[in-house]
PDB file of C-alpha atoms in Angstrom:
ATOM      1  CA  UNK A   1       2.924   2.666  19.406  1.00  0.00           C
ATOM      2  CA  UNK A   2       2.224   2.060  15.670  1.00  0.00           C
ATOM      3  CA  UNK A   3       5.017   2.251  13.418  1.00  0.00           C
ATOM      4  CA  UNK A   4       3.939   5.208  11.744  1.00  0.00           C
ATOM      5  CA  UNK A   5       1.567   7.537  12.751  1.00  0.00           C
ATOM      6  CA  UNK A   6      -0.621   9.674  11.030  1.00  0.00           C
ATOM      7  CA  UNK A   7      -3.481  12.134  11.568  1.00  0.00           C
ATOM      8  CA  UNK A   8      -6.476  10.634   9.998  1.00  0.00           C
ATOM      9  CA  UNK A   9      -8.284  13.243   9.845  1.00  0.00           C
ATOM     10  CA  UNK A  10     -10.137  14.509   7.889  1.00  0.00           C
ATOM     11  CA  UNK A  11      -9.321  17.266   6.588  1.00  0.00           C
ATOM     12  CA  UNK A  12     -11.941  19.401   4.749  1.00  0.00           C
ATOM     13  CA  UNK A  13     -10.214  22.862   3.160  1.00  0.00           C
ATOM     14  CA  UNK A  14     -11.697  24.782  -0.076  1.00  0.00           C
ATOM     15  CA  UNK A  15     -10.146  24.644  -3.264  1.00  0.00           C
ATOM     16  CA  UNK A  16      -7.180  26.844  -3.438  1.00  0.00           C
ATOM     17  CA  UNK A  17      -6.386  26.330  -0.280  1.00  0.00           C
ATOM     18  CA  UNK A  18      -2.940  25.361   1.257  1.00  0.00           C
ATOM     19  CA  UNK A  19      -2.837  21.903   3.041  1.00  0.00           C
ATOM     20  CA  UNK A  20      -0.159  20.236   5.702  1.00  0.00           C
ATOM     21  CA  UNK A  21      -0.332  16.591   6.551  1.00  0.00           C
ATOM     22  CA  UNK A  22       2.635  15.229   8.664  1.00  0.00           C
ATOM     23  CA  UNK A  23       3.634  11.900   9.525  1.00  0.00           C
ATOM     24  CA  UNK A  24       5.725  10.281  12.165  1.00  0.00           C
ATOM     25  CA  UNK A  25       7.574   6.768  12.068  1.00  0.00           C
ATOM     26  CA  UNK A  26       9.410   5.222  14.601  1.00  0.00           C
ATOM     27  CA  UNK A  27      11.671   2.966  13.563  1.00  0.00           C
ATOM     28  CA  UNK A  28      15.137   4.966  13.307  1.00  0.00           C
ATOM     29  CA  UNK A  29      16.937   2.642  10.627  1.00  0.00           C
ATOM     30  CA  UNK A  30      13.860   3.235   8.498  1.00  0.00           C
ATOM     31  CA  UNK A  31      15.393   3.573   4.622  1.00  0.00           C
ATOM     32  CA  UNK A  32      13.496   5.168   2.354  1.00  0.00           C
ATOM     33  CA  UNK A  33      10.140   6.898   2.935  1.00  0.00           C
ATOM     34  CA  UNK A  34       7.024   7.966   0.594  1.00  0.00           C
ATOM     35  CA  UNK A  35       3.771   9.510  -0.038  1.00  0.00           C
ATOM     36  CA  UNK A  36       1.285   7.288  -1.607  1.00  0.00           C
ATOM     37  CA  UNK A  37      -1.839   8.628  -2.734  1.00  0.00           C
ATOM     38  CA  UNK A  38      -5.240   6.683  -2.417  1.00  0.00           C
ATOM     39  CA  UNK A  39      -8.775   6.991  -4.123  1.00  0.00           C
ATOM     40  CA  UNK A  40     -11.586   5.423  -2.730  1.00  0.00           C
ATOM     41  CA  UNK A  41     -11.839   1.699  -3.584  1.00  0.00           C
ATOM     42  CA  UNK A  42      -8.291   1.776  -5.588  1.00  0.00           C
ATOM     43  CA  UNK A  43      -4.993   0.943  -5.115  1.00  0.00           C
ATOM     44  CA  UNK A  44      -2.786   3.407  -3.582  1.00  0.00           C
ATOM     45  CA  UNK A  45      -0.589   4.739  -6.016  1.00  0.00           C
ATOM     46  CA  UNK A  46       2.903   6.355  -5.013  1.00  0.00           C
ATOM     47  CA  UNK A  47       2.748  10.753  -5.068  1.00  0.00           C
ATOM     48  CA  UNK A  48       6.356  11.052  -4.471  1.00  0.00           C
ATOM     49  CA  UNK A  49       9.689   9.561  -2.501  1.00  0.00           C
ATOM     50  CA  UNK A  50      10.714  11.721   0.754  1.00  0.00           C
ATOM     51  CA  UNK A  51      14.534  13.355   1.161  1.00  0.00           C
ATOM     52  CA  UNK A  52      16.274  14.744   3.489  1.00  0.00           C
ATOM     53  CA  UNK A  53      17.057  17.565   1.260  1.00  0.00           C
ATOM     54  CA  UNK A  54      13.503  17.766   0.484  1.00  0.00           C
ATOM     55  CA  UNK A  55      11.851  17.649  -2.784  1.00  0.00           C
ATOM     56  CA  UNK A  56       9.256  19.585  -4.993  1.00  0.00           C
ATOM     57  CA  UNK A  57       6.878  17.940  -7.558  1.00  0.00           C
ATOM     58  CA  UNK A  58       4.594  21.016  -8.790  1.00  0.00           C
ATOM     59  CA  UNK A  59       2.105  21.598  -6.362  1.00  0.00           C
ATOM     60  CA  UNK A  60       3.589  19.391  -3.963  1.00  0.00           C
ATOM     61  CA  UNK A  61       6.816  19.524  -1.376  1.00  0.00           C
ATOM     62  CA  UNK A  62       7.579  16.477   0.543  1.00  0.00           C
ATOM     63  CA  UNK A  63      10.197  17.119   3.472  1.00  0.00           C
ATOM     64  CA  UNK A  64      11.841  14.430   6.000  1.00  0.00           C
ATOM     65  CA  UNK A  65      13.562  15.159   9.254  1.00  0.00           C
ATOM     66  CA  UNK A  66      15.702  12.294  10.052  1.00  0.00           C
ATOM     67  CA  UNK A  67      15.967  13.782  13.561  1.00  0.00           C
ATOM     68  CA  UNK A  68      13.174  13.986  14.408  1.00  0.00           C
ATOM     69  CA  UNK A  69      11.711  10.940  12.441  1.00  0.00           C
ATOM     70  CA  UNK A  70       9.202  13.623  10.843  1.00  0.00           C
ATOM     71  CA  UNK A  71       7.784  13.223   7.318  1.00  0.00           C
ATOM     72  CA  UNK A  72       5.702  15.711   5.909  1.00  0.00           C
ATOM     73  CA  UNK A  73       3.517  16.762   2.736  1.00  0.00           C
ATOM     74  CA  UNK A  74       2.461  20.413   1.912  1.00  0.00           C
ATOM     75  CA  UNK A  75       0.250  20.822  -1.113  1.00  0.00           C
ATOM     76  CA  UNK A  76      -0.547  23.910  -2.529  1.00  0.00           C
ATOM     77  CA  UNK A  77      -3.181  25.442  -4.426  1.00  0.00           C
ATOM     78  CA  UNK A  78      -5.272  22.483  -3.902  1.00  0.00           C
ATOM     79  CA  UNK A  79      -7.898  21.081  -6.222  1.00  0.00           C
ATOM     80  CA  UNK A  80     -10.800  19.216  -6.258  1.00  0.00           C
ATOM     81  CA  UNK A  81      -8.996  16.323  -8.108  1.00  0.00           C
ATOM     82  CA  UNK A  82      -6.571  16.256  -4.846  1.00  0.00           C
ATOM     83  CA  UNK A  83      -9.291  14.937  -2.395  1.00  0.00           C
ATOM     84  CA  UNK A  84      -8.285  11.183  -1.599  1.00  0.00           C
ATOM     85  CA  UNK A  85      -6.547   9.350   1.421  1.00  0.00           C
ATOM     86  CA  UNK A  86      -2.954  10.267   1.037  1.00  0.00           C
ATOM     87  CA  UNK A  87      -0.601   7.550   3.133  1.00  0.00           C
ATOM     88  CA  UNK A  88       3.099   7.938   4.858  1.00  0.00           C
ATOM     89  CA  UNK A  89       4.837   5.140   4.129  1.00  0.00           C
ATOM     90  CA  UNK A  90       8.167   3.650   5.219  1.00  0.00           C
ATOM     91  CA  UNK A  91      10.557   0.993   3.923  1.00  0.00           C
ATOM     92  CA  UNK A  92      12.356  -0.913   6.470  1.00  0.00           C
ATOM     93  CA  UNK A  93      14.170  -3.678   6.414  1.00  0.00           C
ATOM     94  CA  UNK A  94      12.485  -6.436   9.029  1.00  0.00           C
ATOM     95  CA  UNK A  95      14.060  -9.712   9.623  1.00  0.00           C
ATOM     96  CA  UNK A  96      16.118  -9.360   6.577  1.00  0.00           C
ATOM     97  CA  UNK A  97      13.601  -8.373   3.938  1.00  0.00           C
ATOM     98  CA  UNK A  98      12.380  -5.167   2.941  1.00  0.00           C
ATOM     99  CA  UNK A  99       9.127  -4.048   3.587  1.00  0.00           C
ATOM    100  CA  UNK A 100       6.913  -0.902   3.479  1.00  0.00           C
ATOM    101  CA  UNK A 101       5.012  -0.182   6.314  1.00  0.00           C
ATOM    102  CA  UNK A 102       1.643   1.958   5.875  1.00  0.00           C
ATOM    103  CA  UNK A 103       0.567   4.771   8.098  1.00  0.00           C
ATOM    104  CA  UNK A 104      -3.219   5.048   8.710  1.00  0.00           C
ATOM    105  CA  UNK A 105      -3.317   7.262   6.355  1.00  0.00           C
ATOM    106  CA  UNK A 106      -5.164  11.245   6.056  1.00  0.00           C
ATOM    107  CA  UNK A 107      -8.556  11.937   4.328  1.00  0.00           C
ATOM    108  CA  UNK A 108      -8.412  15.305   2.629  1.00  0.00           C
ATOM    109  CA  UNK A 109     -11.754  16.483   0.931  1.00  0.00           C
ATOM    110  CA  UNK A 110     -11.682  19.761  -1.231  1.00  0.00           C
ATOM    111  CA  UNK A 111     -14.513  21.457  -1.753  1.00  0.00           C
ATOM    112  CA  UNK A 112     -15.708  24.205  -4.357  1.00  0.00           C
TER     113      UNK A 112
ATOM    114  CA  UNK B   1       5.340   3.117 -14.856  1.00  0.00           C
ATOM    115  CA  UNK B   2       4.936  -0.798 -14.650  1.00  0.00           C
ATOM    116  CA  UNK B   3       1.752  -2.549 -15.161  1.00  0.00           C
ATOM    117  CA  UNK B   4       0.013  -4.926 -12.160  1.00  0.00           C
ATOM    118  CA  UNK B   5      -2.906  -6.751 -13.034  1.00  0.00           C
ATOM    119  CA  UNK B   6      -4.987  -9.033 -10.751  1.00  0.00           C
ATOM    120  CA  UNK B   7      -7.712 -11.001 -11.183  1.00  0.00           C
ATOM    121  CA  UNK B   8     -10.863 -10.734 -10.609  1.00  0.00           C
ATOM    122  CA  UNK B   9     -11.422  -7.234  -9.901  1.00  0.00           C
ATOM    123  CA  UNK B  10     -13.972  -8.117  -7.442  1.00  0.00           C
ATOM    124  CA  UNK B  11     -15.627 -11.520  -6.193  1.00  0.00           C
ATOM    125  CA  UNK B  12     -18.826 -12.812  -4.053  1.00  0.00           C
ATOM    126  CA  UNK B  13     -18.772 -16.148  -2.955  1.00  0.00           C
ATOM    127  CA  UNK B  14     -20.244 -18.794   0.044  1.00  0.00           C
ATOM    128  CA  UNK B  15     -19.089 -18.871   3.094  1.00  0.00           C
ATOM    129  CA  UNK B  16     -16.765 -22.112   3.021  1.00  0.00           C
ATOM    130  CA  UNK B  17     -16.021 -21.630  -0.269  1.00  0.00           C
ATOM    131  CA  UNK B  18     -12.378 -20.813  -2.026  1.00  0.00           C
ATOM    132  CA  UNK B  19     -11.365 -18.213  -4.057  1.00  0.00           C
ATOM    133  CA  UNK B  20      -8.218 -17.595  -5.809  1.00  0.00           C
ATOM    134  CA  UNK B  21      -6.497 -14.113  -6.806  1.00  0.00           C
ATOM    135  CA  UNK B  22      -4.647 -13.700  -9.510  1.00  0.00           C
ATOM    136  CA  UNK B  23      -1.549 -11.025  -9.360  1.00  0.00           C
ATOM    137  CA  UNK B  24       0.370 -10.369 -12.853  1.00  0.00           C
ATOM    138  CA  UNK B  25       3.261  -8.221 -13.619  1.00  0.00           C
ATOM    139  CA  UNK B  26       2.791  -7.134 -17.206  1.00  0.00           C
ATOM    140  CA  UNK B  27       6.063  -5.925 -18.410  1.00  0.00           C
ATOM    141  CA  UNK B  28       8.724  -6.618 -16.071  1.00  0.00           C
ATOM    142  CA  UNK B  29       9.960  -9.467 -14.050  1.00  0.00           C
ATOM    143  CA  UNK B  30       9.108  -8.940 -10.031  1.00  0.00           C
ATOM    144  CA  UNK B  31      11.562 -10.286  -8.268  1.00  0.00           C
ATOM    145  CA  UNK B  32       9.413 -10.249  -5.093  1.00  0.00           C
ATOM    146  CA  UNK B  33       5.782 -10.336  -4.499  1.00  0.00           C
ATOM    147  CA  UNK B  34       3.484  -8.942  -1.615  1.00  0.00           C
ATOM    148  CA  UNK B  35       0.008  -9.230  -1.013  1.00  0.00           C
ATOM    149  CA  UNK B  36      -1.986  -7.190   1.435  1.00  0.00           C
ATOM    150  CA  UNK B  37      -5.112  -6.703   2.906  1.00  0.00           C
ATOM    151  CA  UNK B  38      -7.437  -3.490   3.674  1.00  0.00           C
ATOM    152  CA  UNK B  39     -10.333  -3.522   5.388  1.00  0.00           C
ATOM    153  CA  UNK B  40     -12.538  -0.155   5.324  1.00  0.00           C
ATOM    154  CA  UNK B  41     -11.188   2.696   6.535  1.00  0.00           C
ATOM    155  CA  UNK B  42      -8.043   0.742   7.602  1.00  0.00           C
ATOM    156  CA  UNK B  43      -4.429   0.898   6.237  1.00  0.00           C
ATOM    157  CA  UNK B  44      -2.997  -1.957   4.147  1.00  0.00           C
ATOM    158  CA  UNK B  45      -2.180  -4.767   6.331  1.00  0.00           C
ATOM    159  CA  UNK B  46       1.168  -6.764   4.942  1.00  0.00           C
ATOM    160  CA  UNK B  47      -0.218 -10.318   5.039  1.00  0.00           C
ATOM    161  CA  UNK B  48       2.683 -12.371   3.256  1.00  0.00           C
ATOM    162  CA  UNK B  49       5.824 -11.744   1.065  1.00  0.00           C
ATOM    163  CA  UNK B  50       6.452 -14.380  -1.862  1.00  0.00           C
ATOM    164  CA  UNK B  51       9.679 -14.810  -3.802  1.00  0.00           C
ATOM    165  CA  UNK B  52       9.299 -16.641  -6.778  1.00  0.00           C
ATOM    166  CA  UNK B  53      10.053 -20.629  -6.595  1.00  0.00           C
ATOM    167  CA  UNK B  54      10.291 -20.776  -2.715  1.00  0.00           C
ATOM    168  CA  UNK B  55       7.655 -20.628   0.115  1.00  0.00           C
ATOM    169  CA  UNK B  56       5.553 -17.278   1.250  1.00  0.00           C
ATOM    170  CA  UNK B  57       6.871 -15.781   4.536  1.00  0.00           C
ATOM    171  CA  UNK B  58       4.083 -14.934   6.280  1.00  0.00           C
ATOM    172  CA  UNK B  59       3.337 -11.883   8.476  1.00  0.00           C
ATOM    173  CA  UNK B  60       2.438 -12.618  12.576  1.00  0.00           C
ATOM    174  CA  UNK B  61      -1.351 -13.765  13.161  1.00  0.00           C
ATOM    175  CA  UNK B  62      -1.570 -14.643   9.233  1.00  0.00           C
ATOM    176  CA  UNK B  63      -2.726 -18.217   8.477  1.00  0.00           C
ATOM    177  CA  UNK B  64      -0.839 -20.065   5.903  1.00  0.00           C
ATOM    178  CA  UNK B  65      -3.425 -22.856   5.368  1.00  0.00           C
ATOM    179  CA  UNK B  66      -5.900 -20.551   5.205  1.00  0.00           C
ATOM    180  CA  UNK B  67      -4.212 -17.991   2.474  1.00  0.00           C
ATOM    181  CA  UNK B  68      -2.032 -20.134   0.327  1.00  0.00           C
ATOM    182  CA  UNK B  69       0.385 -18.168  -1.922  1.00  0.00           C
ATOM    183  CA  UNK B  70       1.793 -19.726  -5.241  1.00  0.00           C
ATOM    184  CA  UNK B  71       4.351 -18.268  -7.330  1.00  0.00           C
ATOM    185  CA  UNK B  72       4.985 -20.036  -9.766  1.00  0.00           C
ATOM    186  CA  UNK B  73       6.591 -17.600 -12.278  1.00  0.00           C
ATOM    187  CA  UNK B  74       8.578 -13.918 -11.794  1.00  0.00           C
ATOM    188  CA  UNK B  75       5.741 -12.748 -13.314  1.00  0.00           C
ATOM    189  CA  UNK B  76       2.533 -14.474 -11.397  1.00  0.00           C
ATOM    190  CA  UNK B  77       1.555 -15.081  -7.695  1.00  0.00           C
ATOM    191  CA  UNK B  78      -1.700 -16.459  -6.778  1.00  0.00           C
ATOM    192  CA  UNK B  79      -3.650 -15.931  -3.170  1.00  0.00           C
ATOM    193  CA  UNK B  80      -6.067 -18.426  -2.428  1.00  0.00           C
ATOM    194  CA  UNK B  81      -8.603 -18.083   0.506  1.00  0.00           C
ATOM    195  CA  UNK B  82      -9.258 -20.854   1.720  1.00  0.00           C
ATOM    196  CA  UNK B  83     -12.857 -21.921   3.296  1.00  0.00           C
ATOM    197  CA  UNK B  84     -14.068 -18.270   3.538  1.00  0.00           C
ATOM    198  CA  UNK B  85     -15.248 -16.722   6.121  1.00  0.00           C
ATOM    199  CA  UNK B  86     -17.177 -13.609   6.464  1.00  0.00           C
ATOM    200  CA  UNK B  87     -14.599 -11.973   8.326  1.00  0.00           C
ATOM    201  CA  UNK B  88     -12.283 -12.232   5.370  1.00  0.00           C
ATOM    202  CA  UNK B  89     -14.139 -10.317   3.478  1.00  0.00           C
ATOM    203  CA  UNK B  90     -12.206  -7.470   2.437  1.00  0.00           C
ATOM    204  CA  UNK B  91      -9.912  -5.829  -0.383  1.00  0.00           C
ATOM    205  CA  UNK B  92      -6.971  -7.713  -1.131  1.00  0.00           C
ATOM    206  CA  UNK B  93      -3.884  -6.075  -2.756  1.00  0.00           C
ATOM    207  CA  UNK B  94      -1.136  -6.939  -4.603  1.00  0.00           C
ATOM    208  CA  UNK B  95       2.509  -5.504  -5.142  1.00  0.00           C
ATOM    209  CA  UNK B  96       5.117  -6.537  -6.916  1.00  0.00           C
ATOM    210  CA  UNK B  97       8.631  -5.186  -6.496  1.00  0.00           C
ATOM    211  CA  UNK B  98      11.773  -4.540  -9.159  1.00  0.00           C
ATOM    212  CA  UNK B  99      15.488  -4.020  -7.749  1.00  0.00           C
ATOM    213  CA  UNK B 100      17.411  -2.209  -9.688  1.00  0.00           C
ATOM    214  CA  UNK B 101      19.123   1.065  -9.046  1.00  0.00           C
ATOM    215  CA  UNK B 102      16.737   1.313  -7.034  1.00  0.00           C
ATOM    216  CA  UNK B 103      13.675  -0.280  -4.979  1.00  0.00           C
ATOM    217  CA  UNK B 104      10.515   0.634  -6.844  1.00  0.00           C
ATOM    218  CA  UNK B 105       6.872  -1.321  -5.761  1.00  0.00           C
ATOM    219  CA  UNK B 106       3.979  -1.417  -8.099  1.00  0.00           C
ATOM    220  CA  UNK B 107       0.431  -2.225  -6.831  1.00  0.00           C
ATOM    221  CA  UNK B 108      -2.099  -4.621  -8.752  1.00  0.00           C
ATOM    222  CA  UNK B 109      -5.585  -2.277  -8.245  1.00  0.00           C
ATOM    223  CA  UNK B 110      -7.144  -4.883  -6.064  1.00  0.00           C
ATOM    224  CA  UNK B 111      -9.954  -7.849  -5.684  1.00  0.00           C
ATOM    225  CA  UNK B 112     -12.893  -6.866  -3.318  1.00  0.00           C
ATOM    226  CA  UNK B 113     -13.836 -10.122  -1.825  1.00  0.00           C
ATOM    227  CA  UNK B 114     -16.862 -10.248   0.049  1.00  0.00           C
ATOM    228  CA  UNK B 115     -17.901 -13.741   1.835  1.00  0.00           C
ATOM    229  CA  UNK B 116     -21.682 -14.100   1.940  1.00  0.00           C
TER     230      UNK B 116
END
């Protein structure tokens, strides 16, 4: 089972439209967790850090069920500018060191 | 947010060859260094983590002699493929990491390497 798990999709919606990616990890003593957001032939670059309590960033709500080891990003009102790879990541501590561990990451297209 | 730079942005060389990769943090001090590796339509694969003045740690079913990792300075770490192969071509990443209040990881944007 891969650490953490996403749906690759892809995931074509029109502009305007209301997307859902979720994420799963599997390592329970997982610390912190993230969003990254990646364009084609860049680096990724982070979107937002994951709480329990949840957290908004304009368009965008990231929410994390400890429970359930559940991450998940809603974006709203989507735009063209939004298509990219967007990846769950996790820090965890391994062997002593921290690391972040990269889901497969989700390929969201928006079209006009 | 901080600045990453690497270097080159993208490289073609011979098969047997060696290139190096160049990983800078502009304006801060990183006190730990990763590089990884993506191949297309792939997630980034950790390959080794570098603190600065001691050896790389690297990840399972990663060759040392084949990728050496310098770093020299809290500000520079070098990757250096070592008799390329084909197979190794592929985009290479950076990160470099600041502890303060918090963890926080900044990412270089990347050498394309690809091994002719």
């Amino acid at each position: 089972r891969k650490e953490v798990e996403q749906d690759p999709g892809p995931f074509n919606v029109p502009e305007g439209a209301t997307v859902a990616f979720n994420c799963t990890y599997s390592n329970s003593a997982s610390q912190s967790f993230f969003w990254y957001r990646q364009d084609c032939r860049k680096e990724p670059k982070l979107l937002m850090s994951v709480y329990s309590s949840g957290n908004e960033d304009g368009r965008f709500t990231a929410q994390l069920n400890r429970a359930s080891q559940y991450i998940s990003l809603l974006i709203r009102d989507s735009k063209l500018s939004d298509s990219a790879t967007y990846l769950c990541v996790v820090n965890d501590l391994i062997q002593g060191a921290q690391k972040l561990v990269f889901g497969q990451g989700t390929r969201l297209t928006i079209n006009p | 947010g901080a600045v990453v730079s690497q270097h080159p942005s993208w490289v073609i060389c011979k098969s047997g060859t060696s290139v190096k990769i160049e990983c800078r943090s502009l304006d801060f001090q990183a006190t730990t260094m990763f590089w990884y590796r993506q191949f297309p339509k792939q997630s980034l694969m950790l390959m080794a983590t570098s603190n600065e003045g001691s050896k790389a740690t690297y990840e399972q079913g990663v060759e040392k002699d084949k990728f050496l990792i310098n770093h020299a300075s809290l500000t520079l770490s070098t990757l250096t493929v070592t008799s390329a192969h084909p197979e190794d071509s592929s985009f290479y990443i950076c990160s470099a990491r600041v502890i303060d209040k918090r963890v926080r990881q900044y990412f270089g944007p990347g050498t394309r390497l690809t091994v002719t």
